[in-house]
mmCIF file of C-alpha atoms in Angstrom:
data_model
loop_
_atom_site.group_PDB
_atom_site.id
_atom_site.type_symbol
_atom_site.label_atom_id
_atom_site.label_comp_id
_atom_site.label_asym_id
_atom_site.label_seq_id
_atom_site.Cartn_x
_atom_site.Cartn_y
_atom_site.Cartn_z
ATOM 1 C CA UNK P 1 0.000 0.000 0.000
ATOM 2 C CA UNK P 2 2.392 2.255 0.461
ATOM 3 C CA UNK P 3 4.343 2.229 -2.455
ATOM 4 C CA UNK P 4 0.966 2.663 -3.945
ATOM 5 C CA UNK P 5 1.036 6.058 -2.668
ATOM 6 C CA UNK P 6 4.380 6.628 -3.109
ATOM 7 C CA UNK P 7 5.014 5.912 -6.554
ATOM 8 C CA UNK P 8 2.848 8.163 -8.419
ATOM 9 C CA UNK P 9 3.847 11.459 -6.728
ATOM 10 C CA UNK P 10 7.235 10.207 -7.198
ATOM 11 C CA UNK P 11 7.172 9.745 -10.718
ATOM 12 C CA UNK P 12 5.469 12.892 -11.290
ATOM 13 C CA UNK P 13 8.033 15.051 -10.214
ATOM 14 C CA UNK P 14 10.834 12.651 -11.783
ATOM 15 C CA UNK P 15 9.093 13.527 -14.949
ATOM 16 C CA UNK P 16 9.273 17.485 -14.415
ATOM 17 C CA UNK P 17 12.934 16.659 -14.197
ATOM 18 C CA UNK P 18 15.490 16.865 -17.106
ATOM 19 C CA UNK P 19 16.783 13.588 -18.369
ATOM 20 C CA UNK P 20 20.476 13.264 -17.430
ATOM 21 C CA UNK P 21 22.567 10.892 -15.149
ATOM 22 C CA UNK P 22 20.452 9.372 -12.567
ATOM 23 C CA UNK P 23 21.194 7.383 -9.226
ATOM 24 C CA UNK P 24 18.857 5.383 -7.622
ATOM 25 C CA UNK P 25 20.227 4.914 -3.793
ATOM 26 C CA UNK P 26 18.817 2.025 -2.018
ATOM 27 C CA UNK P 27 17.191 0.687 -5.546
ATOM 28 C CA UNK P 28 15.996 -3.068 -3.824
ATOM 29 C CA UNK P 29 14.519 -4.411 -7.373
ATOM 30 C CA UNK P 30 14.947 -1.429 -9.191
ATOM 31 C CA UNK P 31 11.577 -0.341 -9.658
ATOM 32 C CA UNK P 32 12.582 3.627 -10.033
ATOM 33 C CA UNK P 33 15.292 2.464 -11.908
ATOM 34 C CA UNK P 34 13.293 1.025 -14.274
ATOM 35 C CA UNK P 35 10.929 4.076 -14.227
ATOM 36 C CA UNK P 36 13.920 6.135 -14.579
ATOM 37 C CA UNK P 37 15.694 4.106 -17.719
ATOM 38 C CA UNK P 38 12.074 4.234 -19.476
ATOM 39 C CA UNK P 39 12.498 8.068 -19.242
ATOM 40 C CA UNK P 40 15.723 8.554 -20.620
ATOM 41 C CA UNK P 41 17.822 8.335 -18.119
ATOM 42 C CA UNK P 42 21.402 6.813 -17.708
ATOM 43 C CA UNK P 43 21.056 4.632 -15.051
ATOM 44 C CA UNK P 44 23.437 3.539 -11.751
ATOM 45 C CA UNK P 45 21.398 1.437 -9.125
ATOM 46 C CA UNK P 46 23.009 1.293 -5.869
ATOM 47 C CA UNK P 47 21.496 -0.937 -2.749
ATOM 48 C CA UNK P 48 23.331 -3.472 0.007
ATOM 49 C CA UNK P 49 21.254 -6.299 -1.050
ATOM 50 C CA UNK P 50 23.210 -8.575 -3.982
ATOM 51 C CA UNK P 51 19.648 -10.600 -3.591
ATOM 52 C CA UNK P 52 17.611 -7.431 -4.868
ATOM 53 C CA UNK P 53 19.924 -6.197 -6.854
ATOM 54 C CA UNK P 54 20.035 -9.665 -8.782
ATOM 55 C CA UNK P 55 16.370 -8.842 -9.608
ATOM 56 C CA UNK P 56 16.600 -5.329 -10.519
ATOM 57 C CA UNK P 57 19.908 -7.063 -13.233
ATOM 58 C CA UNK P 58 16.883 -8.854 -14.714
ATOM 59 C CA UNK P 59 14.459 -6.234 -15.325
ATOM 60 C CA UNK P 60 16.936 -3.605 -16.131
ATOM 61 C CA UNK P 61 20.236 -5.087 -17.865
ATOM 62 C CA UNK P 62 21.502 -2.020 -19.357
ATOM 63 C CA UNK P 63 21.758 -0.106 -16.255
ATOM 64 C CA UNK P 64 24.997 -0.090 -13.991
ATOM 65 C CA UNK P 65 23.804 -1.681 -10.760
ATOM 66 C CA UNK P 66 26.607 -1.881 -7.594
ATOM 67 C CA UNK P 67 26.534 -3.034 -4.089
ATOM 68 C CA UNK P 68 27.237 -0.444 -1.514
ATOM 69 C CA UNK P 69 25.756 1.474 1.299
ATOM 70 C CA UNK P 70 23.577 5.055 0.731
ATOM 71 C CA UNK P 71 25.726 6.098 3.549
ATOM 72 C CA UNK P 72 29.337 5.410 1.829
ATOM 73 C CA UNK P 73 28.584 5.721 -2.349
ATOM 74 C CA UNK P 74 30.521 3.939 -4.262
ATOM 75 C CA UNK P 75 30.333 7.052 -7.015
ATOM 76 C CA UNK P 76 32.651 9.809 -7.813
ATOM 77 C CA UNK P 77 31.897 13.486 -6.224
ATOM 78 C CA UNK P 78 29.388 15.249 -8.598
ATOM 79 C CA UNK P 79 28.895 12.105 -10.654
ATOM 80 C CA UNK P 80 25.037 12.655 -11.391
ATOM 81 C CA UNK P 81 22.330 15.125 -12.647
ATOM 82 C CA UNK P 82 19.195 12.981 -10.144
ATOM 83 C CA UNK P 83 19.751 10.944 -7.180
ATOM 84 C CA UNK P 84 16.509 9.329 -5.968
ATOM 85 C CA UNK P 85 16.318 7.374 -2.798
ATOM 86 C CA UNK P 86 12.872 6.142 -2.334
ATOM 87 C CA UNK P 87 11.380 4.756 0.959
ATOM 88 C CA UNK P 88 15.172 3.717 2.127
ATOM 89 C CA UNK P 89 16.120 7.134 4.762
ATOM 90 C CA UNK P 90 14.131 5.838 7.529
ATOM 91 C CA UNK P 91 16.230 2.940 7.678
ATOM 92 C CA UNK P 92 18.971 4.679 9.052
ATOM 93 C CA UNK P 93 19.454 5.258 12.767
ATOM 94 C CA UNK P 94 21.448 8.756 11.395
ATOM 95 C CA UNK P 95 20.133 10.463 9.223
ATOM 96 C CA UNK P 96 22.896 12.717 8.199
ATOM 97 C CA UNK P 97 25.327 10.309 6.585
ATOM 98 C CA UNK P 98 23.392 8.857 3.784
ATOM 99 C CA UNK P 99 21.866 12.790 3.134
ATOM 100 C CA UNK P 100 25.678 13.962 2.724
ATOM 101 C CA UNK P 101 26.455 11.363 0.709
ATOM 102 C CA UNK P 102 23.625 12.123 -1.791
ATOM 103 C CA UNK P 103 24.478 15.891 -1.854
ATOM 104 C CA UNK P 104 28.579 14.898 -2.495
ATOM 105 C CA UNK P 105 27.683 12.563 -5.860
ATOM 106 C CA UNK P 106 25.155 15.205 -6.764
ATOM 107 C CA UNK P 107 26.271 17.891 -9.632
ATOM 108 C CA UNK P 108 25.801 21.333 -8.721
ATOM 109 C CA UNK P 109 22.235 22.483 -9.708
ATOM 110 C CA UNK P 110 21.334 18.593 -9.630
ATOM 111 C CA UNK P 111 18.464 17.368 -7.932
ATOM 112 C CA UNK P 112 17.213 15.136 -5.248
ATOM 113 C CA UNK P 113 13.859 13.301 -4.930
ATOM 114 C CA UNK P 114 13.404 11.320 -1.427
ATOM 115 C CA UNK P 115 10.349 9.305 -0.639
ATOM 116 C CA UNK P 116 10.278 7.882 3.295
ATOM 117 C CA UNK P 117 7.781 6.257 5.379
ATOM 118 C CA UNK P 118 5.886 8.670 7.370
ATOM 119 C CA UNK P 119 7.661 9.313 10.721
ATOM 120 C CA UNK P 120 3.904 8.522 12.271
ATOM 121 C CA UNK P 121 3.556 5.444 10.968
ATOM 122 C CA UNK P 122 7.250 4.638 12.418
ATOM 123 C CA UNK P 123 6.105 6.037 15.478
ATOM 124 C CA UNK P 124 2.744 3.457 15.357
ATOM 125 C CA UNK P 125 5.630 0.536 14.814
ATOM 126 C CA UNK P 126 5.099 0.466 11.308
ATOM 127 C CA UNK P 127 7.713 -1.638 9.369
ATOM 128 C CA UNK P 128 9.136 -2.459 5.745
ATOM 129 C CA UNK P 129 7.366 -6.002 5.312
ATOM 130 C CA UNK P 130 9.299 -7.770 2.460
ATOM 131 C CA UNK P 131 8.096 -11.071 1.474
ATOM 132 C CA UNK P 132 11.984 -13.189 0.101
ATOM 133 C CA UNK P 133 11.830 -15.920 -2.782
ATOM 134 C CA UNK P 134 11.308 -19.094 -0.715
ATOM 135 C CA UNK P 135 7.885 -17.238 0.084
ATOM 136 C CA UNK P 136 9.430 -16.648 4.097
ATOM 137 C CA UNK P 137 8.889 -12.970 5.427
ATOM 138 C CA UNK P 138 10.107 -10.390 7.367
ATOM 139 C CA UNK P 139 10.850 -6.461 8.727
ATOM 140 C CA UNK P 140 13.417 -4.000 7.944
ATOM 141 C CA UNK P 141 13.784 -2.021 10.882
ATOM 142 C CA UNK P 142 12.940 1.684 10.828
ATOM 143 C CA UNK P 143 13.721 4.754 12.594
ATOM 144 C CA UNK P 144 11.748 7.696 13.964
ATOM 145 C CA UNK P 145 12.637 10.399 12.635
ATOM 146 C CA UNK P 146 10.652 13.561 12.025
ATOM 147 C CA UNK P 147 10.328 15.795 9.774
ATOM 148 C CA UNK P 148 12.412 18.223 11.732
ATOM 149 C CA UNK P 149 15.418 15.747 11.103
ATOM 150 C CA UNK P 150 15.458 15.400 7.876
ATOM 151 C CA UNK P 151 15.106 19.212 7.257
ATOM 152 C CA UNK P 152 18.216 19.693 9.554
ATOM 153 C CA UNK P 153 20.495 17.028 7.782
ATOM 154 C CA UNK P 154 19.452 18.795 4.484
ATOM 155 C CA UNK P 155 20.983 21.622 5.918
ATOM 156 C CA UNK P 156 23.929 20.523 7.077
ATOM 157 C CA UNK P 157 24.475 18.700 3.803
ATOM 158 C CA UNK P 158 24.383 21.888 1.939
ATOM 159 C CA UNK P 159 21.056 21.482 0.464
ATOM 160 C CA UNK P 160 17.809 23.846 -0.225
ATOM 161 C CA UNK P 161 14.922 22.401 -0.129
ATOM 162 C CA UNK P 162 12.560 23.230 -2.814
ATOM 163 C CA UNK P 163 9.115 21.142 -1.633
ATOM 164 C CA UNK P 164 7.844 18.665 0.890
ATOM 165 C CA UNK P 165 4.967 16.740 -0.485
ATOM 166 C CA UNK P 166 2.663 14.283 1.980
ATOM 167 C CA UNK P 167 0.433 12.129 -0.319
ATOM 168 C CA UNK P 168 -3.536 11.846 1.111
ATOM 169 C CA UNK P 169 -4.155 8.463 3.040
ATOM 170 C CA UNK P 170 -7.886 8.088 2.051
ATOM 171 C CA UNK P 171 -10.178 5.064 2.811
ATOM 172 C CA UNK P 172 -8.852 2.839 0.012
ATOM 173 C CA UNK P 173 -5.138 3.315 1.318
ATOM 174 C CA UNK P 174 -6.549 2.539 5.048
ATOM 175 C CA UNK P 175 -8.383 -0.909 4.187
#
């Protein structure tokens, strides 16, 4: 459900965007990655996962996927027009680590989209629910973190933030 809220705000401002060098920071199967490639876009994919990663390889086989960590890049400074990191921040105890690190591969006059879990649900004990291969289950861990935080690591990263979106939760998100 919640990436059925996510996604089309998301790809509504990636579209307002011009097509360039993107990153996608935390890609799991490379869904905005695949968004992003169908736009134009040279991809890179980044996540810690070899598992997702594996998948996003076999719906996207022309982009440049890597292992690594949002909070340590493995890209050059100013290596990319976009970086999008989509529902992936609130993962992080610290927020200001994986924030500097998109600003540094950033180009100057670049952009970055972020998409998180809402710091309420986090608060309620809401989780990432994954579902693996062998049909097993499970939680990623997230972090509260309000809005407050994020607006002060953007800061201290050197970045100006240009709009903060909250999609409506109506009755068909609730059920």
């Amino acid at each position: 459900p919640l990436i059925q809220i996510e996604e089309p705000m998301f790809c509504s401002l990636i579209d307002q965007l011009p097509i360039g060098k993107a990153l996608d920071a935390g890609c799991g199967t490379g869904r905005h990655a695949a968004y992003l490639a169908s736009r134009g876009y040279e991809v890179i994919g980044v996540d810690a996962s070899p598992e997702m990663l594996a998948h996003a390889r076999t719906k996207l086989p022309e982009a440049n996927f890597r292992v690594g960590d949002v909070a340590s890049l493995p890209l050059a400074d100013s290596s990319v027009d976009l970086a999008v990191c989509a529902l992936t921040l609130a993962h992080f105890g610290d927020l200001g680590p994986p924030i500097r690190e998109l600003a540094r591969v950033v180009r100057s006059g670049g952009r970055i989209l972020l998409s998180d879990q809402h710091p309420f649900m986090v608060a309620l004990g809401g989780e990432a629910f994954y579902v693996s291969g062998d049909g097993s289950f499970g939680y990623v861990k997230g972090y509260f973190h309000p809005h407050a935080d994020y607006f002060v690591a953007f800061r201290k990263a050197g970045l100006v933030v240009q709009q903060c979106l909250e999609p409506s939760y109506g009755p068909a998100e609730i059920d």
